[in-house]
Structures are given as C-alpha cells and as structure tokens.
XYZ file of C-alpha atoms in Angstrom:
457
model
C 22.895 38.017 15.574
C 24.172 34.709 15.577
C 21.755 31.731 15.448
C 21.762 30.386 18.950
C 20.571 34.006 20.075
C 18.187 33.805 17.122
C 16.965 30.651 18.421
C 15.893 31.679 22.088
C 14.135 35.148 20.476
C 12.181 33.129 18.531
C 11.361 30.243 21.138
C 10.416 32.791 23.256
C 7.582 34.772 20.317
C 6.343 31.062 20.072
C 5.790 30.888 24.131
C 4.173 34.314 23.721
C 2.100 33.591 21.295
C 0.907 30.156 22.720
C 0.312 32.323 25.846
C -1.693 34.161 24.155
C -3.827 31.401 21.977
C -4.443 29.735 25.873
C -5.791 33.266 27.494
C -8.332 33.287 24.277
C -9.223 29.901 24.572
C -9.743 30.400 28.479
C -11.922 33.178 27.740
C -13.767 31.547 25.025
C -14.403 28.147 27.643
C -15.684 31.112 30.756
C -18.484 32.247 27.629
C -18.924 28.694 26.897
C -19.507 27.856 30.572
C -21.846 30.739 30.919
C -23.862 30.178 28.091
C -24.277 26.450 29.112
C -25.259 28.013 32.747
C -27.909 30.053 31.068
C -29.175 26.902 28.995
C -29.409 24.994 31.598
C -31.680 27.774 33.356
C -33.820 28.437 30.786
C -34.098 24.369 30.685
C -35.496 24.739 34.196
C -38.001 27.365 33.370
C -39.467 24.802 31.516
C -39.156 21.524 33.389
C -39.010 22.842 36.786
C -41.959 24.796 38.595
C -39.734 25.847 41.196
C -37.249 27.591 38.864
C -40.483 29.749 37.748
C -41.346 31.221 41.270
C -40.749 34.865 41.405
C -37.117 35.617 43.949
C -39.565 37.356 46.446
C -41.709 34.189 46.766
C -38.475 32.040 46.640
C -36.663 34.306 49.592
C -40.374 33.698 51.472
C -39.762 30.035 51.350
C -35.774 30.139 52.212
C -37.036 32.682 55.217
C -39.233 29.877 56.342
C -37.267 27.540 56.308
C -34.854 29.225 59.501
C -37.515 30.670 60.934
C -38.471 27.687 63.302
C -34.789 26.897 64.132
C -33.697 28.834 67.267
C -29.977 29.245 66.311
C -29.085 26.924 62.696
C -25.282 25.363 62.442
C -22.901 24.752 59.984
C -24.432 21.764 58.556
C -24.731 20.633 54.866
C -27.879 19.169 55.973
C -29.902 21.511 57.130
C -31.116 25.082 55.982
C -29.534 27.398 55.083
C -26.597 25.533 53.889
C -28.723 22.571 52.266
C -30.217 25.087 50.235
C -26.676 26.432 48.362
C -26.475 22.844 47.435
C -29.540 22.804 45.261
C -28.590 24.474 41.927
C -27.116 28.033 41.570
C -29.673 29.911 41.110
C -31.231 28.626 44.523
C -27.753 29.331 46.130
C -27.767 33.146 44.335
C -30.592 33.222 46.458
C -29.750 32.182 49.292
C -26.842 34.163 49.246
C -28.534 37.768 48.213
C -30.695 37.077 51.642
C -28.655 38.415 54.803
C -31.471 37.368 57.209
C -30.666 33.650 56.854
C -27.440 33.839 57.890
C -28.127 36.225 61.177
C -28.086 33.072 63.677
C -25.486 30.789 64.410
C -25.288 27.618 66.222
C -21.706 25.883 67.148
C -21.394 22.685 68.914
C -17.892 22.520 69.779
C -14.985 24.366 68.259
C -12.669 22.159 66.650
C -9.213 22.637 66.465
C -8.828 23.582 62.718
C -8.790 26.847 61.645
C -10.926 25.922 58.301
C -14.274 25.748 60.278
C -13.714 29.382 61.684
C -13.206 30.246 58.332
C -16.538 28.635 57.781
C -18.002 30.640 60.403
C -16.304 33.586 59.464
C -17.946 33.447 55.589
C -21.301 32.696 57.323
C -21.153 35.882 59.367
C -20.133 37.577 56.288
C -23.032 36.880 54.675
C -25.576 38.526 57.244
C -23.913 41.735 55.551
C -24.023 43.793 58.654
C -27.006 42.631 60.256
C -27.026 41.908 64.281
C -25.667 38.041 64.849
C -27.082 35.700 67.256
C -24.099 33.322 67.980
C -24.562 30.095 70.129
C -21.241 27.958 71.547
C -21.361 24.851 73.386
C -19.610 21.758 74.061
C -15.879 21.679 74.086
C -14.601 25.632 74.467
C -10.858 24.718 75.662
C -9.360 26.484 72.237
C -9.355 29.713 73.586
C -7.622 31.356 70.734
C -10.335 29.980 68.494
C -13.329 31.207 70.598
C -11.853 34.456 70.782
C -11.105 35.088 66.945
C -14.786 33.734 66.413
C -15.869 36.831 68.690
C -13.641 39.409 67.493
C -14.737 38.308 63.858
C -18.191 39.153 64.811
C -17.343 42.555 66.165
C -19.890 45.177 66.265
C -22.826 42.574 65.115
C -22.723 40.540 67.681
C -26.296 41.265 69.687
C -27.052 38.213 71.296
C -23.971 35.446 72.783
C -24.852 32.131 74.722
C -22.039 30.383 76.037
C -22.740 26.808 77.717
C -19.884 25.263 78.937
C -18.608 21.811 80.205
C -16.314 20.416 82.933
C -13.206 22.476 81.928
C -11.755 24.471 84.282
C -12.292 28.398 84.908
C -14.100 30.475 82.072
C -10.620 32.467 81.596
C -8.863 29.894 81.060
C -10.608 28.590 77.717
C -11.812 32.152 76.164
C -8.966 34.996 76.372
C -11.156 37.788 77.384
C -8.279 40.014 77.758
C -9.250 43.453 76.139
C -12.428 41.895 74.936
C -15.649 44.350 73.647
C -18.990 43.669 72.733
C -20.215 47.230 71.703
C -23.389 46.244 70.409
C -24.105 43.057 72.702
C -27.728 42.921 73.854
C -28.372 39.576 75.150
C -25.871 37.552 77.458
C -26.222 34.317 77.963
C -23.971 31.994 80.131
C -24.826 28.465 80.771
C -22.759 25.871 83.134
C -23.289 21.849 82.685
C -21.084 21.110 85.744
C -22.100 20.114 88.873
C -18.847 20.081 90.588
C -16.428 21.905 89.002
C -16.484 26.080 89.647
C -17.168 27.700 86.251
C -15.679 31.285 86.442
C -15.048 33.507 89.420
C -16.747 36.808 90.075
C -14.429 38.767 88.553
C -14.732 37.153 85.251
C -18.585 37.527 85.521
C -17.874 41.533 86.342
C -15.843 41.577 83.472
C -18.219 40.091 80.918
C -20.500 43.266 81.579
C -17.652 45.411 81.519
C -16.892 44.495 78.248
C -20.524 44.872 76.893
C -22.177 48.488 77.833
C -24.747 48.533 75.671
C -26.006 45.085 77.396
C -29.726 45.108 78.671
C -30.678 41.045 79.506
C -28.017 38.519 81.301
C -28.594 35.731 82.217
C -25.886 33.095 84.244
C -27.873 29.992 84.680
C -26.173 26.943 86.670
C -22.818 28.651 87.518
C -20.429 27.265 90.182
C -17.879 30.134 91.097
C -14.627 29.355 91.962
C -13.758 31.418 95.263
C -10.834 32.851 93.908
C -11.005 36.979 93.793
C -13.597 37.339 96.334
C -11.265 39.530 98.025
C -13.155 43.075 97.584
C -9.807 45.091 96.865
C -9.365 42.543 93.461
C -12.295 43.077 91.482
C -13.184 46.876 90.754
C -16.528 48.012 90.925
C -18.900 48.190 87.829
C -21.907 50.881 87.324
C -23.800 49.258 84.202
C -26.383 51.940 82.741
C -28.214 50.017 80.462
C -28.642 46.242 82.094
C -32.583 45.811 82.412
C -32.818 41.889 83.499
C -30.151 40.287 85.281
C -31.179 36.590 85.922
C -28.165 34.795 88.469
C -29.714 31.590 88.427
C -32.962 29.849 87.280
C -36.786 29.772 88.679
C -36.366 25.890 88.139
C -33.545 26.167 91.025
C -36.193 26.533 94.232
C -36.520 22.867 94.244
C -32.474 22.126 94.336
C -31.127 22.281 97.798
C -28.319 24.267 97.157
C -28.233 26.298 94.118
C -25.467 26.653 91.767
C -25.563 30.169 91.607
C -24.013 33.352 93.219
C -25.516 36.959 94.286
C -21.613 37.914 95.251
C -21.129 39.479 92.026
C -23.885 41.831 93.479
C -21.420 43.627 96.008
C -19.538 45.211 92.841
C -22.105 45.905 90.896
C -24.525 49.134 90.089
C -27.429 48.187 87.994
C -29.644 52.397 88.385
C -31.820 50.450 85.109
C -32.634 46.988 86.438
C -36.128 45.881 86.571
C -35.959 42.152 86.660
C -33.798 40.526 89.264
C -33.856 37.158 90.151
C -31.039 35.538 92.419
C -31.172 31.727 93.144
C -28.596 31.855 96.116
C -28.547 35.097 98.536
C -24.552 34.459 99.969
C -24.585 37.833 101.244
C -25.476 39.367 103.749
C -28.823 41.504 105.071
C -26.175 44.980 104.606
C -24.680 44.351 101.238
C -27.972 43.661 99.822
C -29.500 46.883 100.763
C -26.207 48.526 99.807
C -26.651 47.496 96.523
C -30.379 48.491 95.935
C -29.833 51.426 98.111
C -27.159 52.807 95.409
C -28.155 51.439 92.705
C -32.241 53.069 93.424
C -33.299 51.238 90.432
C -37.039 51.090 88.638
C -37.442 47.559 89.744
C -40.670 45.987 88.538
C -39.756 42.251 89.377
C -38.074 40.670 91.788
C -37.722 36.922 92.219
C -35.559 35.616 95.765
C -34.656 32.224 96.369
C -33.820 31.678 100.193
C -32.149 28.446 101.377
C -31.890 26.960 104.530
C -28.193 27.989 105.265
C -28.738 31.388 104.277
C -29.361 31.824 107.714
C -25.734 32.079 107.993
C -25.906 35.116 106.427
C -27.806 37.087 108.877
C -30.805 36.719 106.327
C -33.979 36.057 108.158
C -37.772 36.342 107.017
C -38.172 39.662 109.250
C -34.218 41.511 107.501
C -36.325 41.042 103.752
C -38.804 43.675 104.907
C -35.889 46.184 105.113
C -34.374 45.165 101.439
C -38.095 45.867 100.171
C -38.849 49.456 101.404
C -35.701 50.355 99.714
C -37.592 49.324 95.784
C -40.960 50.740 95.752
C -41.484 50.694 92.448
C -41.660 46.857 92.241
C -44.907 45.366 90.705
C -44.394 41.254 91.054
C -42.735 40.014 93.346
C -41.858 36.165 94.275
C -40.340 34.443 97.168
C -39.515 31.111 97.994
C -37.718 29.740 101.173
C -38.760 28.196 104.435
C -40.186 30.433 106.948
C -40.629 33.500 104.600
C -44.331 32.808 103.972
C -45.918 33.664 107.122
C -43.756 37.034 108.119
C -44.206 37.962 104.493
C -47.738 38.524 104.896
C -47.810 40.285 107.990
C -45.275 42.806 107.103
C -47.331 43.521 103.423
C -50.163 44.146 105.369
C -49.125 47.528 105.781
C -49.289 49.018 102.412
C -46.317 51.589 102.807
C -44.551 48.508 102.064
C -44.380 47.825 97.887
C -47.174 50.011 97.332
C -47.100 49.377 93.772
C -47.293 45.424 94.354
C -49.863 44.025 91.680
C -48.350 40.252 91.869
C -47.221 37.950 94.837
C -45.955 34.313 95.086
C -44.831 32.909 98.146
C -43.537 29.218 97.609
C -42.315 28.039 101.027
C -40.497 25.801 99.266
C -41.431 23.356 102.877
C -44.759 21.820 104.388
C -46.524 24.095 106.549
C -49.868 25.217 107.605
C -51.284 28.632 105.764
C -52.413 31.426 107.549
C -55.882 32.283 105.543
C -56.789 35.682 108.002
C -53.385 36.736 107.352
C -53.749 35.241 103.170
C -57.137 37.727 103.662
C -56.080 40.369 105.729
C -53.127 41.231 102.589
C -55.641 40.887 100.139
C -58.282 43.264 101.742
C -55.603 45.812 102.328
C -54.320 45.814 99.088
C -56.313 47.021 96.196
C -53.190 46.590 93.765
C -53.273 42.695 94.236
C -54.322 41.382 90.753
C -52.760 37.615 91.452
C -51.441 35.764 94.294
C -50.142 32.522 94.631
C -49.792 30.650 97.603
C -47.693 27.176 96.574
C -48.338 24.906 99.648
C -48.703 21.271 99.263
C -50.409 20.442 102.677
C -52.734 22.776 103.822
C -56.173 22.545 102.858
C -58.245 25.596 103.501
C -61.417 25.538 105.684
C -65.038 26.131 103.692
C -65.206 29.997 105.595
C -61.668 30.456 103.683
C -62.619 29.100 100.883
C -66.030 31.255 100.612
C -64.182 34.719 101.544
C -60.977 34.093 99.075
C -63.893 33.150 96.124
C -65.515 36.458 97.143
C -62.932 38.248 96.975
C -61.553 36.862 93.534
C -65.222 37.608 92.143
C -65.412 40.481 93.489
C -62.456 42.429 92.695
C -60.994 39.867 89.703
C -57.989 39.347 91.545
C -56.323 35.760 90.355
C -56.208 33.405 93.469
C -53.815 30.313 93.789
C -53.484 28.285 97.069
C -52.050 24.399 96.608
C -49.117 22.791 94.319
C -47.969 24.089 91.324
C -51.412 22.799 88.327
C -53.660 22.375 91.704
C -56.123 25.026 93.109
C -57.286 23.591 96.288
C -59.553 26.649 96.617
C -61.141 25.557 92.928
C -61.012 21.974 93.609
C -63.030 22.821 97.449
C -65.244 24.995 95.655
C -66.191 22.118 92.988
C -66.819 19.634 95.882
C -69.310 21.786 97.650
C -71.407 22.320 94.410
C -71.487 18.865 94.297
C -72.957 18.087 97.740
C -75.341 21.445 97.307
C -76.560 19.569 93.979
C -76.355 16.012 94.696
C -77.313 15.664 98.063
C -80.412 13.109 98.078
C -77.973 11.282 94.899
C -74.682 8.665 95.254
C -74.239 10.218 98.319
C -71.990 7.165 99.216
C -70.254 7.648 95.557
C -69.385 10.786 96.695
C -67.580 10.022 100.480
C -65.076 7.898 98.134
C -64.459 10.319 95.687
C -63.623 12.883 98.518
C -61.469 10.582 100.725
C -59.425 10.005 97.362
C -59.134 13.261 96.315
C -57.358 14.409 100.141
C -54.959 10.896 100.109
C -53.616 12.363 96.485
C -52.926 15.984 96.888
C-alpha cells in the first residue's frame, strides 16, 4: 500500500473514532441534562409548595382554569398555553390532560401555514376527544379554513363560523366534498348588514355534509338570491336535526330580518322539535308542505311575521292551517302585527294544539287587547301553564284584572300582559291594595303616584 492510500485509511479511523468520542459525549451531556432536570425538581419539592401538590390536585387546578372560558385561543397568555410556560413538570401536566385542549377559539386565520400547525398540535393534544372549534374574523383563506376542518375530522362536535363582509360563504371555505361525521352543533354567524352571506344551497349543503347534526343555528344571514331556482338545489331529508334556529328571538324588533325560511322548501327535518324562523318568505303552501312531510314531534315553535309578509299570501287566519298540521307542539310564540287577536279566537277551540302548555303573542305593534278573548283561551284550555301577552298600550280594566288573578291562583297558570320586565296585571293589582288599605291615608300622595305610573308605561 503506498503511503498516500495509507494516509486517507488512517484519516478516515481518526474521523471514526472522533465520531465516535462525540456520540459518547452527546450521550453523556442528554444524562447530564437529565440529572440536572431531576435536581432541579427535587429543588422544587423543597422550595416550592406547588411542586408538592399531588398531579390529580394539579390537573383540578389546570381544569379550572378553562373551565370559565367558552372557547380558549392560541395565546401564550392565557390558559392552557400560559401554563406549558411555567416549568416542565407543569407543562407534563398540562400536556397528559386531553380535556384542556377540547375547545378552540380562532380569531382570524392568518396566512401562514405555521399557526395551522399550531392548531393542528393543539387538536392533537385532546387525544381523540370531541373538539369545539370557533372561527371568526377574516375567513378569505379558504384553503386554510378547510385544512383546519379536515384536520379535525371525526372530532369535530361543535363548529361556529362568524363571518365578515366577504363575499359568498363558498367562496372563502372550499366545502367541496366536505364531512362532518360526528358534528353535533352548527353554528353560523353573519356580521354584515348588506352584503348576502351564502345562498341556500350552501346552507343545504352544510347539513348535507353533517348527518349526525342535531342543533343549527344561522343567526344574522343575508342570502344571496342566487340558486333559488328549485331544479338547482336537491332536496335534503335530515334524520337527526332536533333544533333548527334561522334567525334570532332578538330579531322581532328589526324591521326586516336578516334571515331566510327558503331553505325550508328543500328540506325534511321528521326529528325537529324546535323551530324558530325570523323571516317567513314563503308562502302559506310551502310551509304546510314542509311540516306536512316532514310530520315532525315539534314541541316549540317560534314565528316571526313582518309586515310585507303579506306578500306572501301569509295572513293571521292561513297560520291556523300550518298549526293543525303539528299537534304535538307544547310552546308556542308569535310575533307580528295583526296575529294577536285571530290567534286567540282560533285557539279557543282546543282541537287546535291540544298539547299547548305555553303561549306568547308579541304583536310586535300598539293595539288594544282583547281580555274576553285573553279569558275565553285560558278557560278553555286546561294545558295553559304560561301566557304572555307583550303589549305596550293597553291597560286592562279592574273586572280583567280580578278574573286573569283568579284564574292564575286558581289553576297556577303564569300570567303576563304589558312590556317585556312589566306586568300591568301585577302592577294594577298592587295599586288596588293600596287604595283598599290606604284609603282614609295620602290619599292625594296616591292620585300622583298613579298619574305617573300610566305617563311611564
């Protein structure tokens, strides 16, 4: 062997061997750094009271700390990140508790990929368990929205989407091919005013995509009128959706509602039994299509009627013929001008809702009561255990007064006439004790107190 060749074998023994001295030494530093780790622990023990609580008091505490937050977010702040940032053995907590990391809150989905990788190792760490997952804000980065869902998968139980002035839902979250096996919970929020939010067809779709669904709610939606045409969007039966909510109870005071019942025409719900619907844009026919197939085991049922409804061949007298087709229903509320009066006359017959245990009427407009009618309902009805009259301008007379108090002794039925936090039948009742007691005393005091009490309410 000549000596150059001699050379390079030995140069390379000596880069083997130095190889070798450095994977000892890096082994030797890992025990080192261990056994520093565990001194530093034991040093705790001592110093630290915290360091001495038992893990199943420690994972109480952590537990505590998320339980008051509806949905935490990825924040080094707040719990349950701020608590890996404590010391390790606190973060080996943390960690070894899936619970904490079941609920997520995100405020905006940047463009970079690194914070779904954030969210991705926070969903990780629920190890299995059903995720509550909250997006708001800016949504436009549909591929990032959608990767965030698929990375959820089959834990994904409760969704709330709330979304901004950007243009149609499909065109910020590819939906294309999208499930949500295990989805319980839908929520889907709008903060425009003016710009439409989805169209029906994406709203159809959402349920499509989650059949194990039983709660939606679409709260402040504005759909865009594109694919109302019947022959685009293809009918749905849903077997498992419980409570469908398209709007919010909050809407009877808003003029025109930002929400739709048109999704309604393609939809069969046979296990609803909570409806509410804050804009009826269809008509008398496809409403009582779509209880009529659907024969569900409604128990509530919450209408708000506008003004131009009217345009829809909806009238106080055509609601009468969309309740004999739901007997089952228990509570029932209605609010719209007109309603009030034809309401009680037709309920008066108790073939009608003959399981009704719970009426509001909130006319929603100023207008005098009808008290024999108010009575004749509740005399006929022996289900009635609340009704609520919301009127802001009709007083009752003391004979009304006396007969509803009767009644509401006498049967423990829960009686509500006036604005919403005033009882005029309460506040009557109060001021006739007080003439029947005081009537030889401040007689005077009282006339003032009365005329003031009428000019406020």
């Amino acid at each position: 062997m000549s000596s150059a060749a001699a050379f390079i074998v030995g140069l390379r023994e000596h880069i083997d061997d130095l190889a070798a001295t450095i994977q000892l030494q890096e082994l030797l530093l890992c025990d080192l750094k261990e056994e520093q780790r565990r001194a530093r622990k034991h040093l705790n023990s001592f110093v630290d009271p915290m360091a001495r609580l038992p893990v199943e008091l420690l994972s109480e505490i952590f537990t505590l700390c998320v339980s008051g937050v509806a949905r935490p977010r990825i924040n080094c702040c707040e719990a349950p990140m701020s608590l890996l940032q404590v010391c390790q053995s606190w973060r080996d907590v943390a960690l070894a508790i899936p619970n904490l990391w079941t609920r997520l809150r995100v405020e905006g989905l940047p463009c970079r990929d690194e914070f779904v990788d954030m969210c991705t190792a926070w969903i990780g760490r629920a190890k299995g368990k059903p995720i509550s997952l909250s997006l708001s804000g800016v949504l436009n980065i549909s591929r990032n929205v959608r990767r965030l869902l698929d990375v959820c998968g089959r834990q994904l139980h409760e969704l709330s989407l709330e979304l901004q002035d950007q243009g149609l839902l499909d065109q910020r979250i590819d939906l294309q091919g999208a499930t949500f096996p295990s989805l319980r919970t839908l929520v889907l929020k709008s903060a425009s005013r003016i710009t439409p939010i989805c169209t029906p067809k994406d709203s159809v779709e959402l349920l499509r995509a989650a059949p194990a669904l039983s709660e939606c709610y679409f709260h402040g939606m504005r759909y865009s009128r594109i694919g109302f045409g019947e022959g685009y969007i293809s009918p749905l039966t849903h077997t498992s959706l419980t409570t469908l909510h398209l709007g919010h109870p909050e809407d009877a005071d808003v003029e025109i509602s930002k929400n739709s019942a048109v999704v309604l025409k393609y939809l069969t719900l046979p296990a609803l039994r909570d409806l509410l619907v804050t804009e009826l844009d269809i008509s008398e026919s496809e409403t009582i299509s779509f209880f009529t197939r659907s024969s569900p085991p409604l128990y509530r049922l919450e209408l708000i009627i506008k003004e131009h409804t009217a345009s829809m061949n909806w009238g106080p007298g055509t609601l009468a013929q969309c309740l004999q087709v739901i007997p089952t229903l228990e509570e029932l509320r209605v609010s719209g001008p007109g309603c009030a009066s034809a309401l009680l006359v037709l309920m008066i017959n108790e073939r009608i809702l003959p399981n009704l245990r719970h009426l509001t009427l909130w006319p929603c407009s100023p207008q005098r009561a009808d008290y024999a009618l108010v009575l004749a309902l509740l005399r006929s009805r022996s289900t009635v255990e609340s009704f609520k009259f919301m009127l802001g301008s009709s007083w009752p007379h003391d004979e009304d007064v006396f007969a509803l108090r009767e009644l509401a002794d006498g049967r423990g039925i829960d009686i509500h006439v006036g604005p919403f936090g005033i009882n005029y039948i309460d506040l009557r009742i109060k001021l006739i004790s007080v003439i029947w007691d005081h009537t030889n005393l401040e007689w005077q005091r009282f006339v003032v107190w009365g005329a003031w009490t009428h000019s406020v309410f």
